[in-house]
Amino acid sequence: MSKSVNLASSVFRTDIFSNKCSIVTGGSKGIGKAIAIELASLGSKVVIASRNSKEIQESAESIKSITGNEHIYGIECDIRKEESVKNLVKSSIDKLGGINFLVNNAGGQFPCPVENMTIKGWKAVIENNLHGPFIMCKEVFDSYMKENGGSIVNILAEFKRGFPLMAHTGAARSGMDNLTKTLSMEWASYGIRVNAVIPGTIVHKSMIKHYGEKFTSVLDILRKKIPVQRYGTCEEVSGAVCFLLSDAASFMTGGSIIVDGGQTLITPTSLFNVPEHSKLPAFQWLNNVKSKI
């Protein structure tokens, strides 16, 4: 990897993952792409997976260009389908030589009150956010990590106070939280750590495109409920993921890191309002990569 063309930056040592191989699902945009970029900039070989074949190939080339890391591969995969996952894992081992890290980032949901939710819609979100990540964990375990160890990070969402208008994803993410804890115990003796990252309000281009104008209209309301008084960035989530994958977190398993600017501390009955301020900006190292995702 040529460091002279590396346009990405990280707070971590540049070669920390130089002997590692990673899979990032949902790696073609948003949080997933930010994670893949940071892993690649830190030396890891990376496979990014997505259902959109054209998009995933374009993203792989983009990550190569941003990081200068040539060992980036895009593989089409529908995580809801076992055979598709088996193909992804086999192809990844063939291309990378192994799988040290798995980041279960792929998922999807749509706002809908339960009274209007169809069984089809419910199943679609459960399959994306619970069933698919389970298949990924199981296949990576069976094919590589059972014999070689590794580290898994699941991207969840805040669900502990319920998830109005998103009951399907709340149920799925709650299930993934329990699966994270269960696997951390069952697989510890195989040398596998399993943790989670829980992002708060992270704003990026693909998210705005997905949810549309109705979502953007409430963003300022959400911002005022965050003690940090701003939205989070994809790179701030990727930093937490890279920490959990690294040896710095070698005594962490079955845990989760909340990356939300303190948002979950503000309850509907809270009498305290955080004054308007701009004292907690994003780290400056993000500036190198922000515009390229």
C-alpha positions as CSV (number, residue, x, y, z in Angstrom):
1,M,0.0,0.0,0.0
2,S,1.4,3.4,-1.0
3,K,1.1,5.8,1.9
4,S,1.9,8.7,-0.4
5,V,-1.5,8.5,-2.1
6,N,-3.4,7.8,1.1
7,L,-6.0,10.5,1.4
8,A,-7.8,9.0,4.4
9,S,-6.9,9.6,8.0
10,S,-7.4,7.9,11.3
11,V,-6.5,8.5,15.0
12,F,-5.1,5.0,15.0
13,R,-1.5,3.9,14.0
14,T,-1.5,3.6,10.2
15,D,-0.3,-0.1,10.2
16,I,-2.4,-1.4,13.1
17,F,-4.4,-3.8,10.8
18,S,-1.7,-4.5,8.2
19,N,-2.0,-8.3,8.7
20,K,-5.8,-8.4,9.0
21,C,-8.6,-9.3,6.6
22,S,-12.1,-7.8,7.0
23,I,-15.6,-8.1,5.7
24,V,-18.0,-5.1,6.0
25,T,-21.6,-5.6,4.9
26,G,-23.5,-2.7,3.6
27,G,-20.1,-1.2,2.8
28,S,-21.0,0.7,-0.4
29,K,-22.1,3.9,1.3
30,G,-22.7,5.8,4.6
31,I,-21.4,4.3,7.8
32,G,-20.3,1.0,6.1
33,K,-18.2,2.8,3.6
34,A,-16.6,4.9,6.3
35,I,-15.7,1.8,8.2
36,A,-14.2,0.2,5.1
37,I,-12.2,3.3,4.4
38,E,-10.7,3.5,7.9
39,L,-9.9,-0.3,8.0
40,A,-8.3,0.0,4.6
41,S,-6.3,3.1,5.6
42,L,-5.0,1.2,8.6
43,G,-3.7,-1.6,6.4
44,S,-6.5,-4.2,6.4
45,K,-7.5,-6.1,3.3
46,V,-11.2,-5.4,2.9
47,V,-14.3,-7.0,1.2
48,I,-17.3,-4.8,1.1
49,A,-20.7,-6.5,0.4
50,S,-24.0,-5.1,-0.9
51,R,-26.9,-6.3,-3.0
52,N,-26.2,-3.6,-5.6
53,S,-23.5,-5.1,-7.9
54,K,-22.7,-1.8,-9.8
55,E,-22.7,0.3,-6.6
56,I,-20.4,-2.1,-4.7
57,Q,-17.8,-2.2,-7.5
58,E,-17.8,1.6,-7.8
59,S,-17.4,1.9,-4.0
60,A,-14.5,-0.6,-4.0
61,E,-12.7,1.5,-6.6
62,S,-13.4,4.7,-4.7
63,I,-12.0,3.2,-1.5
64,K,-8.8,2.1,-3.4
65,S,-8.4,5.6,-4.7
66,I,-9.0,7.3,-1.3
67,T,-6.7,5.0,0.7
68,G,-4.1,3.8,-1.7
69,N,-4.9,0.2,-0.6
70,E,-5.2,-2.1,-3.6
71,H,-6.6,-5.0,-1.6
72,I,-10.2,-3.8,-1.6
73,Y,-12.9,-6.0,-3.2
74,G,-16.6,-5.5,-3.8
75,I,-18.8,-8.7,-3.7
76,E,-22.5,-8.8,-4.4
77,C,-24.4,-10.4,-1.5
78,D,-27.9,-10.6,-0.2
79,I,-27.3,-11.3,3.5
80,R,-30.9,-12.6,3.9
81,K,-30.1,-15.6,1.7
82,E,-27.8,-18.4,3.0
83,E,-26.4,-19.4,-0.3
84,S,-25.5,-15.8,-1.1
85,V,-23.7,-15.5,2.2
86,K,-21.9,-18.7,1.7
87,N,-20.6,-17.4,-1.6
88,L,-19.5,-14.1,0.0
89,V,-17.6,-15.8,2.7
90,K,-15.9,-18.4,0.4
91,S,-15.0,-15.7,-2.1
92,S,-13.7,-13.4,0.7
93,I,-11.4,-16.2,2.1
94,D,-10.2,-16.9,-1.5
95,K,-9.4,-13.2,-2.1
96,L,-8.2,-12.2,1.4
97,G,-6.7,-15.4,2.7
98,G,-8.9,-15.3,5.8
99,I,-11.4,-13.3,7.8
100,N,-10.1,-11.7,11.0
101,F,-12.9,-9.1,11.3
102,L,-16.6,-9.1,10.5
103,V,-18.6,-5.9,10.7
104,N,-22.3,-6.5,10.4
105,N,-23.4,-3.1,9.2
106,A,-26.0,-3.9,6.4
107,G,-29.6,-3.3,7.3
108,G,-32.6,-1.3,6.5
109,Q,-35.9,-0.1,7.7
110,F,-38.7,2.4,7.0
111,P,-40.9,4.5,9.3
112,C,-44.3,3.1,9.8
113,P,-46.7,2.8,12.8
114,V,-47.6,-0.7,13.8
115,E,-51.3,-0.2,13.0
116,N,-50.3,0.3,9.3
117,M,-47.5,-2.3,9.2
118,T,-47.9,-5.3,7.0
119,I,-46.5,-8.8,7.7
120,K,-44.4,-8.4,4.5
121,G,-42.9,-5.2,5.8
122,W,-42.3,-6.6,9.2
123,K,-40.5,-9.7,7.8
124,A,-38.4,-7.7,5.4
125,V,-36.9,-5.6,8.2
126,I,-36.4,-8.5,10.5
127,E,-34.6,-10.4,7.7
128,N,-32.4,-7.4,7.0
129,N,-31.5,-6.5,10.6
130,L,-31.6,-9.8,12.5
131,H,-31.8,-12.9,10.2
132,G,-29.1,-11.7,7.8
133,P,-26.5,-10.7,10.4
134,F,-27.1,-14.1,12.2
135,I,-26.4,-15.9,8.9
136,M,-23.2,-13.8,8.5
137,C,-21.9,-14.6,12.0
138,K,-22.7,-18.3,11.6
139,E,-21.0,-18.7,8.2
140,V,-17.9,-16.7,9.2
141,F,-17.7,-18.8,12.3
142,D,-18.1,-22.2,10.5
143,S,-15.8,-21.3,7.6
144,Y,-12.9,-19.5,9.4
145,M,-13.2,-18.1,12.9
146,K,-13.9,-21.4,14.7
147,E,-10.4,-22.5,13.9
148,N,-8.6,-19.1,13.8
149,G,-10.4,-16.7,16.2
150,G,-11.4,-13.2,15.2
151,S,-13.5,-10.2,16.1
152,I,-17.1,-9.3,15.2
153,V,-18.8,-5.9,15.6
154,N,-22.5,-5.5,15.0
155,I,-24.0,-2.1,14.2
156,L,-27.2,-1.7,16.2
157,A,-29.6,1.2,17.0
158,E,-30.9,2.6,20.3
159,F,-33.9,0.6,21.2
160,K,-34.1,0.4,25.0
161,R,-36.9,2.9,25.4
162,G,-38.9,1.4,22.6
163,F,-38.8,2.5,19.0
164,P,-42.1,4.2,17.9
165,L,-42.7,4.2,14.2
166,M,-39.9,1.7,13.9
167,A,-41.2,-1.4,15.8
168,H,-39.7,-3.8,13.3
169,T,-36.2,-2.5,13.5
170,G,-36.5,-2.0,17.3
171,A,-37.4,-5.7,17.7
172,A,-34.6,-6.8,15.3
173,R,-31.9,-4.6,16.9
174,S,-32.9,-5.8,20.3
175,G,-32.5,-9.3,19.1
176,M,-29.1,-8.5,17.7
177,D,-28.1,-7.0,21.1
178,N,-29.0,-10.3,22.8
179,L,-27.2,-12.3,20.0
180,T,-24.1,-10.2,20.5
181,K,-24.0,-11.1,24.2
182,T,-24.9,-14.7,23.6
183,L,-22.2,-15.2,21.0
184,S,-19.6,-13.5,23.1
185,M,-20.1,-16.2,25.7
186,E,-20.5,-19.2,23.4
187,W,-17.6,-18.3,21.2
188,A,-15.1,-16.9,23.7
189,S,-13.4,-20.3,23.9
190,Y,-12.7,-20.1,20.2
191,G,-10.8,-16.8,20.5
192,I,-13.7,-14.7,19.1
193,R,-14.8,-11.4,20.6
194,V,-18.2,-10.1,19.7
195,N,-19.2,-6.5,20.5
196,A,-21.6,-3.8,19.2
197,V,-21.7,-0.1,18.3
198,I,-24.9,1.9,18.7
199,P,-24.9,5.0,16.6
200,G,-27.2,8.0,17.4
201,T,-28.3,10.5,14.9
202,I,-25.7,10.1,12.1
203,V,-26.4,12.3,9.1
204,H,-24.9,11.5,5.7
205,K,-25.9,11.8,2.0
206,S,-27.3,8.3,1.4
207,M,-29.4,8.5,4.6
208,I,-31.0,11.8,3.6
209,K,-31.7,10.3,0.1
210,H,-33.3,7.2,1.6
211,Y,-35.6,9.0,4.1
212,G,-36.4,12.1,2.0
213,E,-37.5,15.6,2.9
214,K,-39.8,14.5,5.7
215,F,-36.8,13.3,7.6
216,T,-34.7,16.4,7.0
217,S,-37.5,18.6,8.3
218,V,-37.1,17.1,11.8
219,L,-33.3,17.1,11.9
220,D,-33.0,20.5,13.7
221,I,-35.5,19.3,16.3
222,L,-33.3,16.2,16.8
223,R,-30.1,18.3,17.0
224,K,-31.4,20.4,19.9
225,K,-32.0,17.2,21.9
226,I,-28.3,16.2,21.6
227,P,-26.0,17.5,24.3
228,V,-23.2,17.8,21.8
229,Q,-25.6,20.0,19.8
230,R,-24.7,18.5,16.4
231,Y,-25.2,15.3,14.4
232,G,-22.7,12.5,14.4
233,T,-20.5,11.6,11.4
234,C,-20.0,8.2,9.8
235,E,-16.3,8.5,10.7
236,E,-17.1,8.8,14.4
237,V,-18.9,5.5,14.2
238,S,-16.0,3.9,12.3
239,G,-13.6,5.0,14.9
240,A,-15.5,3.2,17.6
241,V,-15.7,0.1,15.4
242,C,-11.9,0.1,14.7
243,F,-11.3,0.5,18.5
244,L,-13.4,-2.6,19.2
245,L,-11.7,-4.6,16.5
246,S,-8.2,-3.6,17.7
247,D,-6.1,-5.1,20.5
248,A,-6.9,-2.0,22.6
249,A,-10.3,-3.7,23.2
250,S,-8.9,-7.2,23.9
251,F,-10.7,-7.4,27.2
252,M,-14.0,-6.3,25.7
253,T,-16.6,-8.8,24.6
254,G,-20.4,-8.8,24.8
255,G,-20.3,-5.1,25.2
256,S,-21.5,-2.1,23.2
257,I,-20.3,1.5,22.6
258,I,-23.0,4.2,22.2
259,V,-21.9,6.9,19.8
260,D,-24.7,9.4,20.1
261,G,-23.4,12.7,21.6
262,G,-25.3,12.0,24.8
263,Q,-28.6,11.9,23.0
264,T,-30.0,8.9,24.9
265,L,-29.4,10.7,28.2
266,I,-32.1,13.2,27.4
267,T,-35.5,11.8,28.3
268,P,-38.9,13.2,27.5
269,T,-39.4,14.1,31.2
270,S,-36.0,15.8,31.5
271,L,-36.2,19.3,33.0
272,F,-32.7,20.1,31.7
273,N,-32.2,21.7,28.3
274,V,-28.6,21.9,26.9
275,P,-27.8,25.5,26.0
276,E,-27.0,26.2,22.3
277,H,-23.2,25.8,21.8
278,S,-20.6,24.7,19.3
279,K,-17.9,23.6,21.8
280,L,-17.7,19.9,20.8
281,P,-16.9,19.7,17.0
282,A,-16.0,16.5,15.2
283,F,-12.3,15.7,15.3
284,Q,-10.3,17.6,12.7
285,W,-8.8,14.4,11.2
286,L,-12.2,13.8,9.6
287,N,-11.8,16.7,7.2
288,N,-9.5,14.7,4.9
289,V,-12.1,12.1,4.1
290,K,-15.5,13.7,4.7
291,S,-16.2,15.0,1.2
292,K,-15.0,11.8,-0.5
293,I,-17.7,9.4,1.0
